[in-house]
Short mmCIF file of C-alpha atoms in Angstrom, two decimals:
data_model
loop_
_atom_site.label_atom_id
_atom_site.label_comp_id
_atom_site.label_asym_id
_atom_site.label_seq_id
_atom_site.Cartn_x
_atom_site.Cartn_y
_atom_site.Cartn_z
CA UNK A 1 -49.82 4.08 -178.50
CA UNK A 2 -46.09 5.36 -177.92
CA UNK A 3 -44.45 5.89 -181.25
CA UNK A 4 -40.75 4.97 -181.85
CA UNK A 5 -38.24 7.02 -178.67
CA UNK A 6 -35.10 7.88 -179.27
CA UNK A 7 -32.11 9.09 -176.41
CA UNK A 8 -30.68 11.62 -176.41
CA UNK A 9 -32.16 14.19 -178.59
CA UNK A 10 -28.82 15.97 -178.75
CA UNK A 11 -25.12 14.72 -178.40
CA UNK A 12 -22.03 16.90 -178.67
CA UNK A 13 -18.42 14.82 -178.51
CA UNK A 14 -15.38 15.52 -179.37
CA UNK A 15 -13.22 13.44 -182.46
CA UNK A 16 -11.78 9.58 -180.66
CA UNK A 17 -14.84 9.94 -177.86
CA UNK A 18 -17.12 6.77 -177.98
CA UNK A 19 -21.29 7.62 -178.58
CA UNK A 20 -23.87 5.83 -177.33
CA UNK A 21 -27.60 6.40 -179.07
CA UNK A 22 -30.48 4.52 -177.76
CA UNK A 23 -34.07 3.55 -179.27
CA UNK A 24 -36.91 2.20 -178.12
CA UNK A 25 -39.39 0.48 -180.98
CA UNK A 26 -43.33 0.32 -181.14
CA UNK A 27 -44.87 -2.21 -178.26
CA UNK A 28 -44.87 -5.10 -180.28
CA UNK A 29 -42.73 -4.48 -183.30
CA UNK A 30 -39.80 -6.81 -182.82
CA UNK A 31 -37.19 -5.19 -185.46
CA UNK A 32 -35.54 -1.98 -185.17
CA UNK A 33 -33.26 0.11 -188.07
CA UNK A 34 -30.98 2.72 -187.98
CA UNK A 35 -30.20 5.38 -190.50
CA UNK A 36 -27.46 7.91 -190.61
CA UNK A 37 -28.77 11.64 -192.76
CA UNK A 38 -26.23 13.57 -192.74
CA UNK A 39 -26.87 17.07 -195.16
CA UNK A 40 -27.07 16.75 -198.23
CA UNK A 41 -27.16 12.30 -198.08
CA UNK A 42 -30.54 11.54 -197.92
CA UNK A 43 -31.03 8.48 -195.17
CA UNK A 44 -27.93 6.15 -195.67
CA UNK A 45 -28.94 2.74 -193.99
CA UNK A 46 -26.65 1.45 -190.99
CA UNK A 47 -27.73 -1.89 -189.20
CA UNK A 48 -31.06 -4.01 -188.96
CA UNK A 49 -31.59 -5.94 -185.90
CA UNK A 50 -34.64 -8.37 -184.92
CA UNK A 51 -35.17 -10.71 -182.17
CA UNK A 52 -31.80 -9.56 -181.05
CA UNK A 53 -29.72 -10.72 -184.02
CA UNK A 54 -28.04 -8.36 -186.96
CA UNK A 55 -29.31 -9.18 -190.00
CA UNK A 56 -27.92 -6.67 -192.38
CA UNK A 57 -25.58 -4.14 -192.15
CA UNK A 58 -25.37 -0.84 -194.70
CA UNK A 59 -21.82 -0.18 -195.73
CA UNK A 60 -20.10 1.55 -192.83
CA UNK A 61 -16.83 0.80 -191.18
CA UNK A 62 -16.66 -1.70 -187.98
CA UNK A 63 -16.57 1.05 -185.55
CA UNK A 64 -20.48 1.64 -185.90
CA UNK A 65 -22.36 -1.41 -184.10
CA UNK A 66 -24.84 -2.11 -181.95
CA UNK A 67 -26.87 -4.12 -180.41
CA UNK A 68 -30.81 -5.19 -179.39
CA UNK A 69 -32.19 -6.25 -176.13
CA UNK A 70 -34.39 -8.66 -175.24
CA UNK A 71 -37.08 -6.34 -175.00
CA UNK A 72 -36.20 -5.02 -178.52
CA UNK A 73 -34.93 -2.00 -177.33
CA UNK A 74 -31.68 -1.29 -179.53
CA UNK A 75 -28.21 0.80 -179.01
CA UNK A 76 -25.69 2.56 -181.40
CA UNK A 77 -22.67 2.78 -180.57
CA UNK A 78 -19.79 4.76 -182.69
CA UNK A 79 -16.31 4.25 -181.75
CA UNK A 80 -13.46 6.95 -182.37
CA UNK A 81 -15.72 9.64 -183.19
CA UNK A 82 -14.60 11.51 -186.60
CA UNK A 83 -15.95 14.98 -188.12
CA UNK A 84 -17.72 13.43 -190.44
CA UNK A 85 -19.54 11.27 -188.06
CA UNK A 86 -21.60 14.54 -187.35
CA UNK A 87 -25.56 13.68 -188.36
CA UNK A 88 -28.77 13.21 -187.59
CA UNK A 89 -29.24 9.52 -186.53
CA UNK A 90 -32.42 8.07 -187.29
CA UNK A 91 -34.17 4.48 -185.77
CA UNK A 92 -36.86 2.75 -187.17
CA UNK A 93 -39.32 0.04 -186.17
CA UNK A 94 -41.62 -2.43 -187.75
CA UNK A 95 -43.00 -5.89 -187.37
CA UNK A 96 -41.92 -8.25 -190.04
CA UNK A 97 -44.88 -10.31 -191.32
CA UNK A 98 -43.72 -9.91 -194.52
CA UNK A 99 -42.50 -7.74 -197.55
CA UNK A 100 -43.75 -3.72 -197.25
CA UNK A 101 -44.35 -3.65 -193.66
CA UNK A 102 -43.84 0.17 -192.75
CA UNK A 103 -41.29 1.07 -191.17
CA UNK A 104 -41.82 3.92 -188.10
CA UNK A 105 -39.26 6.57 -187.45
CA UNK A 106 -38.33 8.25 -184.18
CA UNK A 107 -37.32 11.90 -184.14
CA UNK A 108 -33.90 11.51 -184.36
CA UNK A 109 -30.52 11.98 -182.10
CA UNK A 110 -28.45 14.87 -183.44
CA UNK A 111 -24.74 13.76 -182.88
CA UNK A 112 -21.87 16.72 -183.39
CA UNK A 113 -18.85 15.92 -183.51
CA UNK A 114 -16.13 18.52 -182.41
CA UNK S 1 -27.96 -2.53 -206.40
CA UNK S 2 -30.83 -1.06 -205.99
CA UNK S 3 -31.09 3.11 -206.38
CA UNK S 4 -33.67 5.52 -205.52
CA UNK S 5 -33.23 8.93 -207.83
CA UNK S 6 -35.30 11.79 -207.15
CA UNK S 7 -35.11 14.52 -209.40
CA UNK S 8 -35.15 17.84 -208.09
CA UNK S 9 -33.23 18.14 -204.64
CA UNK S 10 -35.70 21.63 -204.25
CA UNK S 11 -38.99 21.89 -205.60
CA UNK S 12 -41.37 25.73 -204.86
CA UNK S 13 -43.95 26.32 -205.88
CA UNK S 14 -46.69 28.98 -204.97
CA UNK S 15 -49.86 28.28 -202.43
CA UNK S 16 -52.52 26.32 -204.46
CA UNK S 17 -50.67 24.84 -207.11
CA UNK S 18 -49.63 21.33 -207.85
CA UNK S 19 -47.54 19.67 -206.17
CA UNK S 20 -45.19 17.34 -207.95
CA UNK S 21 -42.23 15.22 -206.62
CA UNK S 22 -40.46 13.00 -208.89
CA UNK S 23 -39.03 9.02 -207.97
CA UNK S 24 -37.36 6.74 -210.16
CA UNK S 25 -36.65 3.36 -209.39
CA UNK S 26 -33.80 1.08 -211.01
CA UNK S 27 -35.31 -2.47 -210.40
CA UNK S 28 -35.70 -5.49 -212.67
CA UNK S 29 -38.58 -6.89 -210.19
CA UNK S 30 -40.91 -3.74 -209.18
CA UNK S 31 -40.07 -3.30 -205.60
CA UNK S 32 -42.92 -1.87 -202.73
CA UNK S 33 -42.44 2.14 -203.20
CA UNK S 34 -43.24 4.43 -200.32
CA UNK S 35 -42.96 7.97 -199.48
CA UNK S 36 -42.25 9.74 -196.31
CA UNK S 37 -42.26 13.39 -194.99
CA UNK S 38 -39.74 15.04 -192.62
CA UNK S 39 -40.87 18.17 -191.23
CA UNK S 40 -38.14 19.90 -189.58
CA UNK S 41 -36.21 18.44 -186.32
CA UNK S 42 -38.54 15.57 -186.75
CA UNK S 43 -38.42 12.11 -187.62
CA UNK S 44 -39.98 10.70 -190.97
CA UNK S 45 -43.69 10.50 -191.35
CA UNK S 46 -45.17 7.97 -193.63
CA UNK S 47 -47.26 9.21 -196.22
CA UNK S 48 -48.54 6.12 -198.56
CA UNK S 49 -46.92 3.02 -199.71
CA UNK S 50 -47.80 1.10 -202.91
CA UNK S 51 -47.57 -2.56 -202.54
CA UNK S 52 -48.53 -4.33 -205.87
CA UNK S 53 -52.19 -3.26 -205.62
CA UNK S 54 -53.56 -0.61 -207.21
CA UNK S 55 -51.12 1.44 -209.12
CA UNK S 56 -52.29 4.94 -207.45
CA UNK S 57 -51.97 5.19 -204.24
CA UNK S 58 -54.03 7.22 -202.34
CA UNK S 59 -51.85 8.70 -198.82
CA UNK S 60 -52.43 11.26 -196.31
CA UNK S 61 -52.60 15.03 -196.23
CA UNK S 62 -54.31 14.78 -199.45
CA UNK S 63 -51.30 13.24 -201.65
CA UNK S 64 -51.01 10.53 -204.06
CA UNK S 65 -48.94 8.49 -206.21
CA UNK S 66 -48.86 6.43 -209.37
CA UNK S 67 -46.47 3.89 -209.96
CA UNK S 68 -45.69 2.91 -213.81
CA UNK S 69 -43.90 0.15 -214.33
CA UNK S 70 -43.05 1.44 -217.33
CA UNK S 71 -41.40 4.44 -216.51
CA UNK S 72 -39.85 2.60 -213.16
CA UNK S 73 -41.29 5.70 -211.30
CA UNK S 74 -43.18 6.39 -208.29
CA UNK S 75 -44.10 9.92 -208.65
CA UNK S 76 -45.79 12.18 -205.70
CA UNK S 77 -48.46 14.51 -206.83
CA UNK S 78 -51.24 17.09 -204.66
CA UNK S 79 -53.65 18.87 -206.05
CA UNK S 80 -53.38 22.12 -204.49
CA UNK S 81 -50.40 22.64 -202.18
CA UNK S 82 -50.50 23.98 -198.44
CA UNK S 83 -48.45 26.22 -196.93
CA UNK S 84 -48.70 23.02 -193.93
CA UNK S 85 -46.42 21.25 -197.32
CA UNK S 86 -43.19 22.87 -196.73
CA UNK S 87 -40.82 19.66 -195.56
CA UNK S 88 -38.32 17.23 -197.15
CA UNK S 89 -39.97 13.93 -198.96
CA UNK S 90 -37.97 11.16 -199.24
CA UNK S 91 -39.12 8.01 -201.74
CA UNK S 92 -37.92 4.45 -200.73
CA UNK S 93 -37.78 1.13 -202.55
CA UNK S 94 -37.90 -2.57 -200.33
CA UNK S 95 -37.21 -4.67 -203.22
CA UNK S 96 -38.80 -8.39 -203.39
CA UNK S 97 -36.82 -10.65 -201.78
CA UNK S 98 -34.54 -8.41 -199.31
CA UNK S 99 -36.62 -8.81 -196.06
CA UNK S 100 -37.46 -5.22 -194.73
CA UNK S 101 -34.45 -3.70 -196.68
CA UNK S 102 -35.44 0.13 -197.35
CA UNK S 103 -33.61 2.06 -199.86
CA UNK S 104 -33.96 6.12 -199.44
CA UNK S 105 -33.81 8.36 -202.15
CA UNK S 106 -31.30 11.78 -200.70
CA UNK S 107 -34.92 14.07 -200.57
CA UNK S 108 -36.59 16.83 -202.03
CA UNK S 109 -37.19 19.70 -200.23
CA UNK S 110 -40.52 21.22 -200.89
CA UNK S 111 -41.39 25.22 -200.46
CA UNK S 112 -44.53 26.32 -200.79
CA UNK S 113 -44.85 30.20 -201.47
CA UNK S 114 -47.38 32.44 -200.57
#
């Protein structure tokens, strides 16, 4: 079974530029997460989406959203791109059947910002 | 709000010893408690998850953890550590009652020395 995908594995932009992350969950899992670690931060939490709504966002200015497609699939997008945007960003999948249900990372998208 | 604190943002210690990574908790209601593993330019791996069951938890890779209610910790312990070891481990709290909310702890990063 095809863990959680994430596109692209690298992205290099410059400060203003717009980025674009995608994820794809587990088959079946129907909500997806996405983290920002930047060093030294730990895993700061950014938005939780299932069945194609937002239902929580972490506490990050308005030019970080997103969005999930019917087929759960889920985008990032960051607006006018600042240094400190630079980080590895993290998605996560699970089912929700209840309280505890794991939650599956992908590898990552390392965004730079220049 | 709910905090993760780990202790020690850099643990060693030498091939063969024990392994111990600390978690503390700040919770009124004892929350589900996992631990994950990030081995470099990856995504995080889970490695057990304690879910109001038994208090030890028995993961992968031959780790464990205990959680005390007392103590509000969720400590990570191994026997005998591997050179294999050598990663960042991040704990994480879902408290009752948030959905799928995860809170991280920022990591400890764990070298093992010949």
């Amino acid at each position: 079974e095809a863990g959680v995908t994430q596109s692209p594995t690298h992205l290099i932009k410059t400060r203003g530029q717009q980025a674009t992350l995608r994820c794809s969950p587990i088959s079946g899992h129907t909500s997806v997460y996405w983290y920002q670690q930047a060093l030294g931060l730990g895993l700061q939490f950014l938005l939780w989406y299932d069945e194609g709504e937002e239902r929580n966002r972490g506490n990050f200015p308005p030019r970080f959203s997103g969005r999930q497609f019917p087929n759960y699939s889920s985008e990032l997008n960051v607006n006018a791109l600042e240094l400190e945007d630079s980080a590895l960003y993290l998605c996560a999948s699970s089912l929700v059947q209840g309280a505890a249900d794991t939650q599956y990372f992908g590898p990552g998208t390392r965004l730079t910002v220049l | 709000a709910q905090s993760v604190t780990q202790l020690g943002s850099h643990v060693s210690v030498s091939e063969g010893a024990l392994v111990l990574l600390r978690c503390n908790y700040s919770s009124s209601v004892p929350p589900y408690l996992f631990w994950y593993v990030q081995y470099p330019n990856q995504g995080l791996q889970l490695l057990l998850k304690y879910t109001s069951a038994a208090t030890l938890v028995k993961g992968i890779n031959g780790f464990e953890a205990e959680f005390k209610k007392s103590e509000t910790s969720f400590h990570l312990t191994k026997p005998s550590a591997h050179m294999s070891d050598a990663a960042e481990y991040f704990c994480a709290v879902n408290p009752p009652n948030t959905g799928n909310q995860f809170y991280f702890g920022t990591g400890t990063s764990l070298t093992v020395i010949p």
